Amino acid sequence: GSIKQTIRRTTPIQLTKAQRKNFPGNIQKYKLMGGRPEFHNVDRNRHGRIFEPWHTFEIVITSSKNNCWITVKNKGWNYRTVFHSHGGNVGYRDATKKTEACTQRVAENIARKLKRLGVTCAEVTFRKMMKVETCLQAFQSIGLQVTRLTHIPRLPHGKSHKPRKLRRV
């Protein structure tokens, strides 16, 4: 059934000690979702795995004056997006989305999800310098290692021209 129906189910889910010890993901979220795995909506390969042990992940930080978006891509699987997060996703609205605290929460959210998947290190790329330092601090506090830090600025292509003269009528 739907997620709402599984959440409404009243019978609690019981896990054995062995299941709890080897559980992939967040146990509380698993119980809350009524026995549905946490990453139930993430694409899997033909072996039923979200990623292979040799895959590398890239975290793309896109930031603007008003918000911060973080996307996690699987480099070993044609740069497929695994999941992403942004200010509204972690409970911030309107003007609070531009704060440092919001950026911190978004980065912690992404780092926590990666840890639950079993990823320990990832590469980070970004375009704008703003808010990147906060994200890196959050990754470090959760225990996610950054193997490569790449700055890809938007550079103008071709020659720089003087803009054409305004047309006066």
Short mmCIF file of C-alpha atoms in Angstrom, two decimals:
data_model
loop_
_atom_site.label_atom_id
_atom_site.label_comp_id
_atom_site.label_asym_id
_atom_site.label_seq_id
_atom_site.Cartn_x
_atom_site.Cartn_y
_atom_site.Cartn_z
CA GLY A 1 0.00 0.00 0.00
CA SER A 2 0.91 3.66 0.21
CA ILE A 3 3.31 5.13 2.76
CA LYS A 4 0.44 6.76 4.67
CA GLN A 5 -1.25 3.37 5.07
CA THR A 6 1.93 1.71 6.32
CA ILE A 7 2.53 4.52 8.82
CA ARG A 8 -1.02 4.13 10.16
CA ARG A 9 -0.44 0.41 10.81
CA THR A 10 -0.40 -0.08 14.58
CA THR A 11 1.53 -3.35 14.95
CA PRO A 12 5.13 -2.54 15.92
CA ILE A 13 7.95 -4.02 13.87
CA GLN A 14 10.22 -6.36 15.86
CA LEU A 15 13.81 -6.96 14.79
CA THR A 16 16.07 -9.67 16.19
CA LYS A 17 19.47 -8.84 17.70
CA ALA A 18 21.28 -10.14 14.62
CA GLN A 19 19.04 -8.09 12.31
CA ARG A 20 19.61 -4.94 14.39
CA LYS A 21 23.38 -5.48 14.37
CA ASN A 22 23.62 -5.82 10.57
CA PHE A 23 20.84 -3.37 9.70
CA PRO A 24 21.62 -1.07 6.73
CA GLY A 25 20.18 2.37 7.48
CA ASN A 26 18.25 3.99 10.28
CA ILE A 27 16.25 1.52 12.42
CA GLN A 28 13.87 4.19 13.77
CA LYS A 29 13.01 5.33 10.24
CA TYR A 30 12.50 1.69 9.20
CA LYS A 31 10.03 1.17 12.06
CA LEU A 32 8.30 4.50 11.36
CA MET A 33 7.84 3.59 7.70
CA GLY A 34 6.15 0.33 8.70
CA GLY A 35 8.89 -2.07 7.65
CA ARG A 36 9.68 -0.25 4.42
CA PRO A 37 13.44 0.20 3.93
CA GLU A 38 14.78 3.74 4.21
CA PHE A 39 16.15 3.90 0.68
CA HIS A 40 13.09 2.26 -0.90
CA ASN A 41 12.82 4.93 -3.61
CA VAL A 42 16.51 4.93 -4.65
CA ASP A 43 17.41 3.21 -7.94
CA ARG A 44 19.09 -0.17 -7.65
CA ASN A 45 21.15 -2.16 -10.15
CA ARG A 46 20.36 -5.67 -11.41
CA HIS A 47 21.84 -7.19 -8.24
CA GLY A 48 19.49 -5.13 -6.06
CA ARG A 49 22.30 -2.92 -4.75
CA ILE A 50 22.26 0.86 -4.58
CA PHE A 51 25.98 0.96 -5.35
CA GLU A 52 28.96 -1.35 -5.70
CA PRO A 53 31.88 -1.21 -3.22
CA TRP A 54 34.23 0.28 -5.84
CA HIS A 55 31.93 3.17 -6.80
CA THR A 56 33.00 6.72 -5.94
CA PHE A 57 30.59 9.48 -5.03
CA GLU A 58 30.62 13.16 -5.92
CA ILE A 59 28.91 15.78 -3.78
CA VAL A 60 27.93 18.85 -5.80
CA ILE A 61 27.33 22.00 -3.76
CA THR A 62 25.23 24.60 -5.56
CA SER A 63 24.79 27.76 -3.57
CA SER A 64 23.11 31.08 -4.18
CA LYS A 65 22.50 34.13 -2.07
CA ASN A 66 19.18 32.70 -0.86
CA ASN A 67 19.62 28.92 -0.63
CA CYS A 68 22.00 25.94 -0.80
CA TRP A 69 21.43 22.72 -2.73
CA ILE A 70 23.59 19.64 -2.28
CA THR A 71 23.39 16.75 -4.73
CA VAL A 72 25.11 13.36 -4.36
CA LYS A 73 26.05 11.66 -7.63
CA ASN A 74 27.39 8.14 -8.15
CA LYS A 75 30.44 8.50 -10.43
CA GLY A 76 30.69 4.76 -11.02
CA TRP A 77 27.15 4.69 -12.39
CA ASN A 78 27.22 7.41 -15.08
CA TYR A 79 26.94 10.26 -12.54
CA ARG A 80 23.45 9.16 -11.51
CA THR A 81 21.94 11.30 -8.76
CA VAL A 82 21.50 9.22 -5.60
CA PHE A 83 19.79 11.90 -3.52
CA HIS A 84 19.80 15.63 -2.89
CA SER A 85 18.84 18.09 -0.19
CA HIS A 86 18.18 21.82 0.13
CA GLY A 87 17.01 24.42 2.63
CA GLY A 88 13.30 23.66 2.34
CA ASN A 89 13.99 19.95 2.70
CA VAL A 90 15.37 20.33 6.23
CA GLY A 91 12.60 22.57 7.54
CA TYR A 92 13.69 26.11 6.71
CA ARG A 93 11.37 28.59 5.01
CA ASP A 94 11.63 32.04 3.39
CA ALA A 95 14.49 34.24 4.63
CA THR A 96 15.90 31.58 7.00
CA LYS A 97 17.05 29.50 3.99
CA LYS A 98 19.96 31.89 3.42
CA THR A 99 21.46 31.44 6.92
CA GLU A 100 24.61 29.52 7.83
CA ALA A 101 22.59 27.29 10.17
CA CYS A 102 20.44 26.16 7.26
CA THR A 103 23.51 25.29 5.17
CA GLN A 104 24.93 23.37 8.13
CA ARG A 105 21.71 21.35 8.50
CA VAL A 106 21.55 20.55 4.78
CA ALA A 107 25.17 19.33 4.74
CA GLU A 108 24.68 17.29 7.93
CA ASN A 109 21.56 15.72 6.40
CA ILE A 110 23.48 14.65 3.29
CA ALA A 111 26.48 13.38 5.30
CA ARG A 112 24.20 11.35 7.60
CA LYS A 113 22.41 9.76 4.64
CA LEU A 114 25.74 8.84 3.03
CA LYS A 115 26.98 7.29 6.29
CA ARG A 116 23.80 5.22 6.56
CA LEU A 117 24.33 4.00 3.00
CA GLY A 118 27.83 2.90 3.99
CA VAL A 119 29.83 5.60 2.17
CA THR A 120 32.83 6.90 4.12
CA CYS A 121 34.54 9.20 1.61
CA ALA A 122 33.42 11.35 -1.32
CA GLU A 123 34.66 14.04 -3.70
CA VAL A 124 33.26 17.57 -3.43
CA THR A 125 32.77 19.98 -6.34
CA PHE A 126 31.35 23.48 -6.22
CA ARG A 127 30.97 26.55 -8.42
CA LYS A 128 30.66 29.42 -5.94
CA MET A 129 32.83 29.79 -2.85
CA MET A 130 29.96 30.90 -0.61
CA LYS A 131 28.71 28.41 1.99
CA VAL A 132 31.25 25.71 1.01
CA GLU A 133 33.29 26.06 4.20
CA THR A 134 30.18 25.48 6.34
CA CYS A 135 29.36 22.35 4.34
CA LEU A 136 32.87 20.97 4.76
CA GLN A 137 32.73 21.56 8.52
CA ALA A 138 29.42 19.69 8.67
CA PHE A 139 30.85 16.76 6.66
CA GLN A 140 33.81 16.60 9.04
CA SER A 141 31.59 16.70 12.14
CA ILE A 142 29.58 13.70 10.89
CA GLY A 143 32.76 11.82 9.91
CA LEU A 144 32.56 11.92 6.12
CA GLN A 145 35.99 12.20 4.51
CA VAL A 146 36.50 14.53 1.54
CA THR A 147 38.98 12.97 -0.90
CA ARG A 148 39.01 15.75 -3.51
CA LEU A 149 37.86 19.36 -3.43
CA THR A 150 37.26 20.87 -6.87
CA HIS A 151 36.28 24.43 -7.72
CA ILE A 152 34.66 24.70 -11.17
CA PRO A 153 33.92 28.39 -11.74
CA ARG A 154 31.61 29.50 -14.52
CA LEU A 155 34.05 31.04 -16.96
CA PRO A 156 32.95 33.14 -19.94
CA HIS A 157 33.62 31.51 -23.33
CA GLY A 158 34.90 33.45 -26.34
CA LYS A 159 35.96 37.08 -26.50
CA SER A 160 34.61 39.72 -24.18
CA HIS A 161 32.79 42.34 -26.25
CA LYS A 162 31.47 45.75 -25.47
CA PRO A 163 27.66 45.43 -25.29
CA ARG A 164 25.84 46.74 -28.31
CA LYS A 165 24.59 50.33 -28.19
CA LEU A 166 21.06 50.77 -26.82
CA ARG A 167 18.48 51.27 -29.55
CA ARG A 168 16.75 54.63 -29.23
CA VAL A 169 13.41 55.12 -30.95
#
